[in-house]
Amino acid sequence: GYVRVTRKIEVKIPAGVDNNSQLRIKGEGEVGTAGKGDLYLLIGVKSHPIFVRHGNDIAMELPVSFVKAALGAEVDVPTLNGRVKMKVPSGTQSGKIFRLRGKGMPDLHGYTKGDELVRVMIEVPTNLTSEQRRLLEQYAKISGEDIYGERFSDKIKRTFKS
């Protein structure tokens, strides 16, 4: 006869597995006429609070201040193996994607790694001091930007009259 036994086994999960990957453990399945079978594990990977996986690449959104994006800066970026420095060139626009080569997930069947894709999201200041506001208004004036000007509908009418 057969006796049902519950026991724990240690399984090494290889780096790079993704959701719905199957892992075969030889000789740990049920006993049949041909001997012990294999145990198949279906892997489920928890989501990460910062990174989203796309194959072997990972993606994240990095908040960057308006000043750093406009003037350029070096920023700290989290990776799977700690933080790295990344250069944000002056004039970087919100939504710009930078690629950090080899900072993604390891390939399950090889020795390569995916990339980390960093999407820069510009943070617009919300609570300006009177001095900061005055300086931004001065910048707008120098740039020829009319911040208190005509409404959008007036602009459209003017554009189509020409």
Short mmCIF file of C-alpha atoms in Angstrom, two decimals, residues 21-96:
data_model
loop_
_atom_site.label_atom_id
_atom_site.label_comp_id
_atom_site.label_asym_id
_atom_site.label_seq_id
_atom_site.Cartn_x
_atom_site.Cartn_y
_atom_site.Cartn_z
CA SER A 21 7.76 29.53 -14.99
CA GLN A 22 7.81 25.80 -14.25
CA LEU A 23 10.53 24.18 -12.20
CA ARG A 24 11.00 20.38 -12.23
CA ILE A 25 12.29 18.66 -9.09
CA LYS A 26 13.43 15.16 -10.06
CA GLY A 27 12.29 12.27 -7.90
CA GLU A 28 10.08 14.32 -5.60
CA GLY A 29 6.74 13.47 -7.22
CA GLU A 30 4.31 10.67 -6.54
CA VAL A 31 5.35 7.03 -6.64
CA GLY A 32 4.05 5.03 -9.56
CA THR A 33 4.77 1.64 -11.12
CA ALA A 34 7.95 3.00 -12.69
CA GLY A 35 9.22 4.52 -9.42
CA LYS A 36 9.16 8.08 -8.10
CA GLY A 37 7.93 10.77 -10.44
CA ASP A 38 8.93 14.39 -10.67
CA LEU A 39 7.44 17.36 -8.84
CA TYR A 40 6.58 20.39 -10.97
CA LEU A 41 6.39 23.80 -9.30
CA LEU A 42 4.59 26.69 -10.94
CA ILE A 43 6.38 29.90 -9.94
CA GLY A 44 4.55 33.10 -9.00
CA VAL A 45 6.69 36.24 -8.55
CA LYS A 46 5.51 39.02 -6.24
CA SER A 47 5.29 42.50 -7.73
CA HIS A 48 7.94 45.02 -6.69
CA PRO A 49 7.03 48.44 -5.23
CA ILE A 50 9.42 50.29 -7.59
CA PHE A 51 10.20 48.09 -10.60
CA VAL A 52 7.95 46.64 -13.30
CA ARG A 53 9.31 43.71 -15.27
CA HIS A 54 9.22 43.45 -19.09
CA GLY A 55 10.99 40.20 -19.98
CA ASN A 56 14.55 40.62 -18.72
CA ASP A 57 14.26 44.41 -18.62
CA ILE A 58 12.90 46.31 -15.63
CA ALA A 59 11.30 49.75 -15.71
CA MET A 60 10.78 52.44 -13.11
CA GLU A 61 9.70 56.07 -12.81
CA LEU A 62 12.18 58.49 -11.23
CA PRO A 63 10.92 61.81 -9.85
CA VAL A 64 13.34 64.64 -10.72
CA SER A 65 12.98 68.26 -9.65
CA PHE A 66 12.21 70.93 -12.24
CA VAL A 67 15.55 72.63 -11.50
CA LYS A 68 17.62 69.45 -11.99
CA ALA A 69 15.83 68.69 -15.26
CA ALA A 70 16.29 72.24 -16.56
CA LEU A 71 19.92 72.72 -15.51
CA GLY A 72 21.13 69.11 -15.61
CA ALA A 73 22.33 67.06 -12.66
CA GLU A 74 23.63 63.73 -11.49
CA VAL A 75 20.96 61.74 -9.62
CA ASP A 76 20.92 58.54 -7.57
CA VAL A 77 18.89 55.75 -9.20
CA PRO A 78 17.81 52.58 -7.37
CA THR A 79 18.72 49.32 -9.11
CA LEU A 80 18.30 45.67 -8.12
CA ASN A 81 21.85 45.75 -6.70
CA GLY A 82 21.93 49.12 -4.92
CA ARG A 83 22.04 52.70 -6.13
CA VAL A 84 23.96 54.08 -9.13
CA LYS A 85 24.61 57.60 -10.39
CA MET A 86 22.89 58.69 -13.61
CA LYS A 87 23.45 61.92 -15.53
CA VAL A 88 20.32 63.90 -16.35
CA PRO A 89 21.26 66.31 -19.17
CA SER A 90 20.04 69.91 -19.06
CA GLY A 91 16.69 70.37 -20.74
CA THR A 92 15.45 66.85 -19.97
CA GLN A 93 11.69 66.61 -20.57
CA SER A 94 9.21 64.71 -18.43
CA GLY A 95 8.71 61.17 -19.76
CA LYS A 96 12.24 60.87 -21.20
#
